[in-house]
mmCIF file of C-alpha atoms and ligand atoms in Angstrom:
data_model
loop_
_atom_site.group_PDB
_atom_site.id
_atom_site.type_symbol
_atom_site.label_atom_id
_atom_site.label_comp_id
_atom_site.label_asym_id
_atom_site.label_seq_id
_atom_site.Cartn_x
_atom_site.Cartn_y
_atom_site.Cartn_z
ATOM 1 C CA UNK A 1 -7.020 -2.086 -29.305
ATOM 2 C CA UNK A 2 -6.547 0.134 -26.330
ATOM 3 C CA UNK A 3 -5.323 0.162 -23.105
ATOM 4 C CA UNK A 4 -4.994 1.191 -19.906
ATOM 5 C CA UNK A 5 -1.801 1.605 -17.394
ATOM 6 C CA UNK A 6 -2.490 2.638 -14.025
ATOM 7 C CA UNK A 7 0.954 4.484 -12.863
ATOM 8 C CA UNK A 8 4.215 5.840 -14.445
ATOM 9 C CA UNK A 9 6.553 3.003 -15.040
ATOM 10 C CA UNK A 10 9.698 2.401 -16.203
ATOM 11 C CA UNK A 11 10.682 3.980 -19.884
ATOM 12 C CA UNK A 12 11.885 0.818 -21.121
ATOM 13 C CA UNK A 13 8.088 -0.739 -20.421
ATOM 14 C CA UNK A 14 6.357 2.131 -21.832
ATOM 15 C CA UNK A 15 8.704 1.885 -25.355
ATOM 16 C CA UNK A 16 7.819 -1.893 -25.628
ATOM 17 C CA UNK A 17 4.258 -1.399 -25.633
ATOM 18 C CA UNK A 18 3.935 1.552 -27.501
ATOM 19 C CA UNK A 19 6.721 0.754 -29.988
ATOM 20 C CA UNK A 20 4.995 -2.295 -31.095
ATOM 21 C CA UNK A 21 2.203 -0.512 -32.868
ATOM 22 C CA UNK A 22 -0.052 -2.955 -31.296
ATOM 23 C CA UNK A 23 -2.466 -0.697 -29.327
ATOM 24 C CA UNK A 24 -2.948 2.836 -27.718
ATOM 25 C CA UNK A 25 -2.071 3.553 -24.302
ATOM 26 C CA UNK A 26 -3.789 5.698 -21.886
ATOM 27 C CA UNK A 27 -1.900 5.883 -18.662
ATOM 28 C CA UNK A 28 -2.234 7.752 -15.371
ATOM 29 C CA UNK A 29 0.957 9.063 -15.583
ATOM 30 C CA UNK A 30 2.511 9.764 -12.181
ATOM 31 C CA UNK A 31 4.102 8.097 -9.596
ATOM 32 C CA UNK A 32 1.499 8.059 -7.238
ATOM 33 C CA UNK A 33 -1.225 5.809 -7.389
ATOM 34 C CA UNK A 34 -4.146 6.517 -9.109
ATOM 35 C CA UNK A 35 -6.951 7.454 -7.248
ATOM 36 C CA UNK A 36 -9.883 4.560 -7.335
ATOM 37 C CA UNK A 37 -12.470 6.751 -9.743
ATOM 38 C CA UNK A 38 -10.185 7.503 -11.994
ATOM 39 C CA UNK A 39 -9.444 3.548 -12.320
ATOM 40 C CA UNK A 40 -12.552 3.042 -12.523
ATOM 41 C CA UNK A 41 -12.997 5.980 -15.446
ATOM 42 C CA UNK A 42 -9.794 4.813 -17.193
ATOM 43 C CA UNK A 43 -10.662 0.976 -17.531
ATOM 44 C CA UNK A 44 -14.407 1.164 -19.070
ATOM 45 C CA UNK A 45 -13.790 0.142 -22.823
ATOM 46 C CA UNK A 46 -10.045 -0.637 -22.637
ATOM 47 C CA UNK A 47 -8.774 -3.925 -23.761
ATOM 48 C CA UNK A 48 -5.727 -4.749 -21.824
ATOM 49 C CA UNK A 49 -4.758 -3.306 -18.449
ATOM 50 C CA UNK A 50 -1.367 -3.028 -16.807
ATOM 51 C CA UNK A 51 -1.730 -2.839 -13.360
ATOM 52 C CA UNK A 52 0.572 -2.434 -10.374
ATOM 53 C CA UNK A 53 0.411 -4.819 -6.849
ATOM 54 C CA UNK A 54 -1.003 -1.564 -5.341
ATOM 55 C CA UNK A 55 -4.139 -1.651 -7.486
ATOM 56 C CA UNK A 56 -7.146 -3.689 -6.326
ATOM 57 C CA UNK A 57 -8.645 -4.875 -9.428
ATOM 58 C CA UNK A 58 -11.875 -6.075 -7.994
ATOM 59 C CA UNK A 59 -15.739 -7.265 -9.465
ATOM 60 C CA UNK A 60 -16.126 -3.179 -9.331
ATOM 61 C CA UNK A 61 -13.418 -2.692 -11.948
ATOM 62 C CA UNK A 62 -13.910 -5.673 -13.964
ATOM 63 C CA UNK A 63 -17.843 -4.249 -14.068
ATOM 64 C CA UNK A 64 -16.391 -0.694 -14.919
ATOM 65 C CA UNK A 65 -14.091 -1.794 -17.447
ATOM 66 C CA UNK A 66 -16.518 -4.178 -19.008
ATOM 67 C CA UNK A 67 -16.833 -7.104 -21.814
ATOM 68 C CA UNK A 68 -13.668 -5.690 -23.944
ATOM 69 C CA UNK A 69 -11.542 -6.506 -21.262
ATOM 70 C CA UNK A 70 -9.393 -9.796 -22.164
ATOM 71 C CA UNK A 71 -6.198 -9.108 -20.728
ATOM 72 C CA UNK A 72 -4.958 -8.060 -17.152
ATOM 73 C CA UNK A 73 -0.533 -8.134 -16.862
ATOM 74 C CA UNK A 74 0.410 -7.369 -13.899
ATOM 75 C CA UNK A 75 3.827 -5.287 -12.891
ATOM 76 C CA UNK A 76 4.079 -8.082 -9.755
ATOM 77 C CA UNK A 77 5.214 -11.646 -8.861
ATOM 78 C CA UNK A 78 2.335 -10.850 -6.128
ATOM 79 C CA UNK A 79 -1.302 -11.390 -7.414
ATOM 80 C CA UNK A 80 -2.975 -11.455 -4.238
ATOM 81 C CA UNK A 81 -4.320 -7.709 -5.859
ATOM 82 C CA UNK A 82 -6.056 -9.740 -8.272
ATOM 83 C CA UNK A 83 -9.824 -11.299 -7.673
ATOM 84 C CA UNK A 84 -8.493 -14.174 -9.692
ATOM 85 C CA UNK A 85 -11.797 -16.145 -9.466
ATOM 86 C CA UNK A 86 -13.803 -13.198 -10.821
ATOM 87 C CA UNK A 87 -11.216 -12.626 -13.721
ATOM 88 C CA UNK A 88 -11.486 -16.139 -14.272
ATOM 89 C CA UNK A 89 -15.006 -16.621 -14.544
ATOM 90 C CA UNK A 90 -14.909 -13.578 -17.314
ATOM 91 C CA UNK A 91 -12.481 -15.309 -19.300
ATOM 92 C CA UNK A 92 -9.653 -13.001 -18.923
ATOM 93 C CA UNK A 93 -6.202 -14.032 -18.822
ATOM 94 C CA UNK A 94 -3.238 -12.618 -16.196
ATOM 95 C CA UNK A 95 0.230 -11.797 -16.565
ATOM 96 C CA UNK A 96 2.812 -11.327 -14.287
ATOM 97 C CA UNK A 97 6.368 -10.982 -13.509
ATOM 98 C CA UNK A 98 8.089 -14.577 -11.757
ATOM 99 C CA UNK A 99 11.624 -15.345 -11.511
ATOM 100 C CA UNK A 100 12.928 -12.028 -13.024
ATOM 101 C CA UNK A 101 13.092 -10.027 -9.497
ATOM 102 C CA UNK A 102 13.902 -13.530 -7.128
ATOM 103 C CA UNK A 103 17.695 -12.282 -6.792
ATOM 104 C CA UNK A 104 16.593 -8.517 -5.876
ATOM 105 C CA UNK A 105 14.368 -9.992 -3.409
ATOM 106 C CA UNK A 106 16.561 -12.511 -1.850
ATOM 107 C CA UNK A 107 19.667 -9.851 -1.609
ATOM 108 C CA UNK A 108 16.964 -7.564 0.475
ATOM 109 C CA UNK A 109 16.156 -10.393 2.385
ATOM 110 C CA UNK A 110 19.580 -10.602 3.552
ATOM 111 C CA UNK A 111 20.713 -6.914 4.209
ATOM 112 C CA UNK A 112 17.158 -6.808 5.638
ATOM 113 C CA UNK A 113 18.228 -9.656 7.861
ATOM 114 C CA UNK A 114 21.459 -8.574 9.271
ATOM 115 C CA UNK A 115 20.940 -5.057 9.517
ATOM 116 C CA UNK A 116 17.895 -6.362 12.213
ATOM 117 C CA UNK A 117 20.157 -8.978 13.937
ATOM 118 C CA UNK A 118 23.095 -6.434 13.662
ATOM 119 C CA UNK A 119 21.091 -3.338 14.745
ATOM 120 C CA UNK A 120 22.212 -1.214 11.990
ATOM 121 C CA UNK A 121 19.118 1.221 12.094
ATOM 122 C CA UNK A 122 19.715 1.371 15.424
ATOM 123 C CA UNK A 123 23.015 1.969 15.683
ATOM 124 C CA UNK A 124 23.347 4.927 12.955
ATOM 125 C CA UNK A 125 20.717 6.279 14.992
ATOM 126 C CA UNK A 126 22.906 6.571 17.862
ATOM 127 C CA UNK A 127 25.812 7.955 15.843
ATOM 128 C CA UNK A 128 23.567 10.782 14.734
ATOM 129 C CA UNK A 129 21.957 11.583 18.211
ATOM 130 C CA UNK A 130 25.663 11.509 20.246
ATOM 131 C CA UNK A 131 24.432 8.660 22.000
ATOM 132 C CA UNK A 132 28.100 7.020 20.584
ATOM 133 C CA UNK A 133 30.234 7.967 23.841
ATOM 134 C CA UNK A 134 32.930 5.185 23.541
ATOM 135 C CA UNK A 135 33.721 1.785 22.932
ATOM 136 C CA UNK A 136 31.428 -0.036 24.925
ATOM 137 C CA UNK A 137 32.234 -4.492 25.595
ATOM 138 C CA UNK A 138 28.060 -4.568 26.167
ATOM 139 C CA UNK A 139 26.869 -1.898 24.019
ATOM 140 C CA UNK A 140 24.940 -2.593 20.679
ATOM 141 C CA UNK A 141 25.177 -6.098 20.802
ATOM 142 C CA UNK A 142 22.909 -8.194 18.284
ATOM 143 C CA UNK A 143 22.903 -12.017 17.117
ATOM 144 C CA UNK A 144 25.224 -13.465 14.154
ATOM 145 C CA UNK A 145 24.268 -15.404 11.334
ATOM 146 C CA UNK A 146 27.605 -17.592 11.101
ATOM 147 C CA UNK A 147 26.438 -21.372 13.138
ATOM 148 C CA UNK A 148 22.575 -20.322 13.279
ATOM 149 C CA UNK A 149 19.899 -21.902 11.462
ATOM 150 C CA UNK A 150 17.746 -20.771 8.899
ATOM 151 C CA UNK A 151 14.245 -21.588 8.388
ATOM 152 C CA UNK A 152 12.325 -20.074 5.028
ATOM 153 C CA UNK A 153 8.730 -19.872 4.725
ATOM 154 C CA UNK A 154 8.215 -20.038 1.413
ATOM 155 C CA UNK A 155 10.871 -23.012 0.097
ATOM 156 C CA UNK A 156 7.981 -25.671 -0.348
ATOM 157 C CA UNK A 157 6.206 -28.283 2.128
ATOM 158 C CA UNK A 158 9.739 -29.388 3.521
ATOM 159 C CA UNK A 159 9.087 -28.524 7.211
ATOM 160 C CA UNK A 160 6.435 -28.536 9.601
ATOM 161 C CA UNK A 161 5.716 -24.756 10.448
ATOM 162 C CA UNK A 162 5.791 -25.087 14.015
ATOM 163 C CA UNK A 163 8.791 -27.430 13.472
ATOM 164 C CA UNK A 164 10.395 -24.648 11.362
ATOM 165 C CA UNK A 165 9.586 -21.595 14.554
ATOM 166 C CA UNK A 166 10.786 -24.023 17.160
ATOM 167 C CA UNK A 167 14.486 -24.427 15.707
ATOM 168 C CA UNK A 168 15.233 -21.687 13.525
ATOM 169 C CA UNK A 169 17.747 -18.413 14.959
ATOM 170 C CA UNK A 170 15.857 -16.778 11.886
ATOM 171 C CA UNK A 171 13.094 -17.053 10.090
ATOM 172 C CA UNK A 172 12.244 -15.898 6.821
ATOM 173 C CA UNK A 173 8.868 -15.348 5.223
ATOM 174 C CA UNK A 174 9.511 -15.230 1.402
ATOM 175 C CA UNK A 175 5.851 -17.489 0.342
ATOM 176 C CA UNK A 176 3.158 -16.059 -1.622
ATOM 177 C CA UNK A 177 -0.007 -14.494 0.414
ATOM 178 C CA UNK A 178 -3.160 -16.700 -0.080
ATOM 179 C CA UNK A 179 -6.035 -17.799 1.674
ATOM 180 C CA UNK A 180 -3.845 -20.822 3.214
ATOM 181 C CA UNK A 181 -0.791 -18.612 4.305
ATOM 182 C CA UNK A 182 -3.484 -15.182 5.411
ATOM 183 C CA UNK A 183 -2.205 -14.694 9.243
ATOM 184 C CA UNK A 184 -0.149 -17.906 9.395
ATOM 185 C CA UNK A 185 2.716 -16.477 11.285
ATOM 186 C CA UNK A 186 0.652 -15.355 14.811
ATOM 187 C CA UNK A 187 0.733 -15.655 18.076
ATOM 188 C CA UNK A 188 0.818 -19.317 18.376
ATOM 189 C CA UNK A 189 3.675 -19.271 15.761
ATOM 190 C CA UNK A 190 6.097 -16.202 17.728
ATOM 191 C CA UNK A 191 5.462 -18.472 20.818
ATOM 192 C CA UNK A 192 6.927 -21.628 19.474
ATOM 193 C CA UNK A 193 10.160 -19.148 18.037
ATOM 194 C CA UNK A 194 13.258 -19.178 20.423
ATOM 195 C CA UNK A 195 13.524 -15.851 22.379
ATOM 196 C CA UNK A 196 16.691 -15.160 20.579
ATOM 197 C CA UNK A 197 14.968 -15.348 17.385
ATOM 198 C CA UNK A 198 14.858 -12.843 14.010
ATOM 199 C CA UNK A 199 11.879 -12.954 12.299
ATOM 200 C CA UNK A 200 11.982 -11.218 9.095
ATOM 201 C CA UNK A 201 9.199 -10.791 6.358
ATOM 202 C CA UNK A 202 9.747 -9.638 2.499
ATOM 203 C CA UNK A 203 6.811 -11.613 1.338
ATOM 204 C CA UNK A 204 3.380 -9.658 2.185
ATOM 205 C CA UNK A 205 2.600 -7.873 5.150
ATOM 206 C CA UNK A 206 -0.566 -10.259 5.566
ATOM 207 C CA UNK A 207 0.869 -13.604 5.955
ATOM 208 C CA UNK A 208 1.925 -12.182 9.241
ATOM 209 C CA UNK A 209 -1.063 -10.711 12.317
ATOM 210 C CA UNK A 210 0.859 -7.734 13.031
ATOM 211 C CA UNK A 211 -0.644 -7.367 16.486
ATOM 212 C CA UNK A 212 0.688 -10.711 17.639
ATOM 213 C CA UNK A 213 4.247 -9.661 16.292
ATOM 214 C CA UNK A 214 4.040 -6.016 18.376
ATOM 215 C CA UNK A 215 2.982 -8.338 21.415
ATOM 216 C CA UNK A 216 6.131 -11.078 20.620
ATOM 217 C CA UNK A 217 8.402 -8.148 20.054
ATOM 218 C CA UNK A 218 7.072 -5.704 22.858
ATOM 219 C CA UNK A 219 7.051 -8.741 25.907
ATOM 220 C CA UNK A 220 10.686 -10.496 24.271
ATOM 221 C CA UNK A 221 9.164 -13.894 23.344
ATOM 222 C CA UNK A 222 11.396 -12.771 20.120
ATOM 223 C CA UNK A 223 14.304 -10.738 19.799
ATOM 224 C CA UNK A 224 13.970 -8.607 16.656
ATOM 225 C CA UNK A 225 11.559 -8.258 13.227
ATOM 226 C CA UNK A 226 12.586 -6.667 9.798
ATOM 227 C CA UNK A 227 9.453 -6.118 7.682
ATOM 228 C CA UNK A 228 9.767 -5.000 4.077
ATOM 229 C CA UNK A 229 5.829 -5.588 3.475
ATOM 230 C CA UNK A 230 3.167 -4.527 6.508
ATOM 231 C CA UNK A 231 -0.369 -3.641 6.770
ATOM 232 C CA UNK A 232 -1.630 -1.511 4.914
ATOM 233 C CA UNK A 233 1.120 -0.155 2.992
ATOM 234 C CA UNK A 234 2.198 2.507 3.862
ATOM 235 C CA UNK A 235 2.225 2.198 7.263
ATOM 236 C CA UNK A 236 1.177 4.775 9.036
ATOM 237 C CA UNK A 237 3.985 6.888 10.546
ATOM 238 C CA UNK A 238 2.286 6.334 14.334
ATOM 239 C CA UNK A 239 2.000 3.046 13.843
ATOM 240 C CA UNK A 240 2.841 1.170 17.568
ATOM 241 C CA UNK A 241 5.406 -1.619 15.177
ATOM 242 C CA UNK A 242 7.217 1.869 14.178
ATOM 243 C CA UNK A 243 7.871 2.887 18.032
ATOM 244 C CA UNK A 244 9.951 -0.532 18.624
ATOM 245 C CA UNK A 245 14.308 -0.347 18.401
ATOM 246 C CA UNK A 246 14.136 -4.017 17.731
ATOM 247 C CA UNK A 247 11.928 -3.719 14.393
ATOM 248 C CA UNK A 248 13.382 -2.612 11.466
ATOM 249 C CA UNK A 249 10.899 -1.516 8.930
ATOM 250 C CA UNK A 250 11.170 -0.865 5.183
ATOM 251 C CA UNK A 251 8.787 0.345 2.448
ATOM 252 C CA UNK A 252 8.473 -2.670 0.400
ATOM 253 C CA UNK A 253 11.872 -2.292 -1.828
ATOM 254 C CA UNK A 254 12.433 -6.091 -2.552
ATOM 255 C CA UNK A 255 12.225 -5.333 -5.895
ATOM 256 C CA UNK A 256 13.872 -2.355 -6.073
ATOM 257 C CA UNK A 257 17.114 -2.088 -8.340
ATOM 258 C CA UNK A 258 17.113 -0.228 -11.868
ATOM 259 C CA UNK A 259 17.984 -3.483 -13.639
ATOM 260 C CA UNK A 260 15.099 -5.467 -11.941
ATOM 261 C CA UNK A 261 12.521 -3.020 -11.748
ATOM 262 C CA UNK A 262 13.351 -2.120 -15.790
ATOM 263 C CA UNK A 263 12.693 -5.950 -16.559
ATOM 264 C CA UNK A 264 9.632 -6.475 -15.348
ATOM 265 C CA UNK A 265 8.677 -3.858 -16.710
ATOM 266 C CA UNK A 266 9.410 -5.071 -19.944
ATOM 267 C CA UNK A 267 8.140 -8.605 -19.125
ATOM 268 C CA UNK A 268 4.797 -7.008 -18.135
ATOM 269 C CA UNK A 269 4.441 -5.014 -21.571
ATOM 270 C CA UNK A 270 5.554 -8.301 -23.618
ATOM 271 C CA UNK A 271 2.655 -10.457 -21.567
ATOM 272 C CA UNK A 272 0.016 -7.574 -22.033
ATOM 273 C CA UNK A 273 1.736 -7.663 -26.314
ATOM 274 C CA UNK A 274 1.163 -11.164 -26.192
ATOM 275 C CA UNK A 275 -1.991 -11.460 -24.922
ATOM 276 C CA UNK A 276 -3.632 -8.695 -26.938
ATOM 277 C CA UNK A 277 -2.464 -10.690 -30.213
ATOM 278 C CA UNK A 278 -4.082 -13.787 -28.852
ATOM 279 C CA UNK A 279 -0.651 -15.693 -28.034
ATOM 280 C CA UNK A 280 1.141 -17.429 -25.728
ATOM 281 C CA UNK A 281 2.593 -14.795 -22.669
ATOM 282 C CA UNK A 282 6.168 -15.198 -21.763
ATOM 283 C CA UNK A 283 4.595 -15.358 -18.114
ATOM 284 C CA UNK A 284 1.140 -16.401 -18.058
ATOM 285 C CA UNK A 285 -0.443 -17.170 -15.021
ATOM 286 C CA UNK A 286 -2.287 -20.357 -14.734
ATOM 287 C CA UNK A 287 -5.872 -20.185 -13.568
HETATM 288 C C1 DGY B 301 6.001 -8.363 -6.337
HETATM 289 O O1 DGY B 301 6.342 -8.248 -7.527
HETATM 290 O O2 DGY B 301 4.967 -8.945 -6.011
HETATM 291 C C2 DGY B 301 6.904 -7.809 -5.306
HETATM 292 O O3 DGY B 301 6.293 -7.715 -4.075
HETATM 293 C C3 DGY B 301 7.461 -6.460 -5.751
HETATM 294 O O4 DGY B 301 8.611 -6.224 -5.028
#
């Protein structure tokens, strides 16, 4: 069987799959992305493909890679990359990568968090530039976390949404992207938020209509955003959200520690094993 990985990923991934004697790999080996005709080259007659959230695996590459194609694993707890009904109409089954990165993501959240409220970007910036003069009683201020609440986006059908903006000091956006959740936080959401609000997003830059936020941010109906997701990824470096102190942006690092990023790596190699042998994935999606 043979198959096809779309990007350079970690060592320990590559030795599972091609240690298992199971198939032969063709990979675009680099850590850039692969460029969208050479996806749709390296697909056409393959098996199984492992696939990264940055690939948009699409009717045009399920066409391109053809009827061999039974297995897609993805290197993601994201599959919003996927066209899941097309991929289920064809019979192919998904895997992906749950659980394993939820306490990279979550400790992100927080630095995320607190270096927005606390103005860390900000405030290194102003070490650097001289801009640090004294010790100033006014200077630099932010918002705390201790006696604030919380509201998460992303814990389950607990709270209203506009329930949740109205009486959370922070919010944070942590729920898969789907049609349902596409745009949810917009301007009728940052209105309801209190104007000493935090909103920060580690989910997907979708779930949020970044022109409503760089209107809440720019006119103070909230105080600060940290993103680690946008739209489109990257952002581009004159985007109007990157001109704003009180946003702190970050390129999508959730995710990123050695450990973590090693483990689903290996998770993603043992679903794509799995499913090439015809059994049960460790982490199967259910369509
Ligand atoms: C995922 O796996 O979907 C995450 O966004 C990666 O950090």
């Amino acid at each position: 069987m043979q198959v096809f990985v779309t990007r350079r990923i970690p060592r320990e991934g590559l030795a599972a799959l091609s240690q298992a004697g199971v198939c032969s790999i063709q990979q675009w080996d680099s850590d850039e992305p692969i460029p969208r005709s050479e996806l749709l080259a390296g697909v056409a007659g393959k098996h199984g493909l492992l696939c990264l959230l940055s690939d948009r695996i699409d009717k045009e590459v399920l066409d391109a890679a053809g009827s061999n194609l039974k297995i897609i694993s993805t290197l993601s707890v994201g599959v919003d990359h996927l066209a899941l009904e097309e991929i289920k109409k064809r019979g192919i089954r998904v895997g992906y990568t749950p659980d394993i990165l939820t306490d990279a993501t979550a400790e992100l959240s927080v630095a995320l968090l607190l270096a927005t409220c606390r103005r860390l970007p900000e405030s290194v910036e102003e070490v650097k530039n001289g801009g640090w003069t004294t010790w100033k009683p006014l200077w630099m201020c932010g918002y705390g976390l201790s006696d604030s609440t919380v509201g998460i986006i992303g814990l389950g059908r607990i709270v209203p949404l506009a329930k949740l903006a109205e009486e959370s000091d922070f919010v944070a956006v942590t729920c898969s992207l789907t049609p349902d959740t596409k745009g949810m936080c917009n301007k009728d959401f940052f209105s309801r938020m209190k104007k000493t609000s935090v909103f920060i997003n580690t989910s997907r830059g979708a779930v949020v209509n970044q022109e409503d936020l760089y209107q809440a941010l720019v006119s103070g109906q909230i105080a600060a955003a940290g993103l680690d997701v946008t739209t489109p990824e990257p952002l581009p470096t004159d985007h109007p959200l990157l001109s704003l102190k009180n946003c702190v942006i970050l390129p999508h690092i959730g995710s990123a520690t050695y450990a973590t990023r090693s483990a689903m790596s290996v998770l993603s190699a043992n679903n794509l094993l799995a499913g090439l042998k015809g059994e049960s994935m460790p982490s199967e999606l259910q369509l």
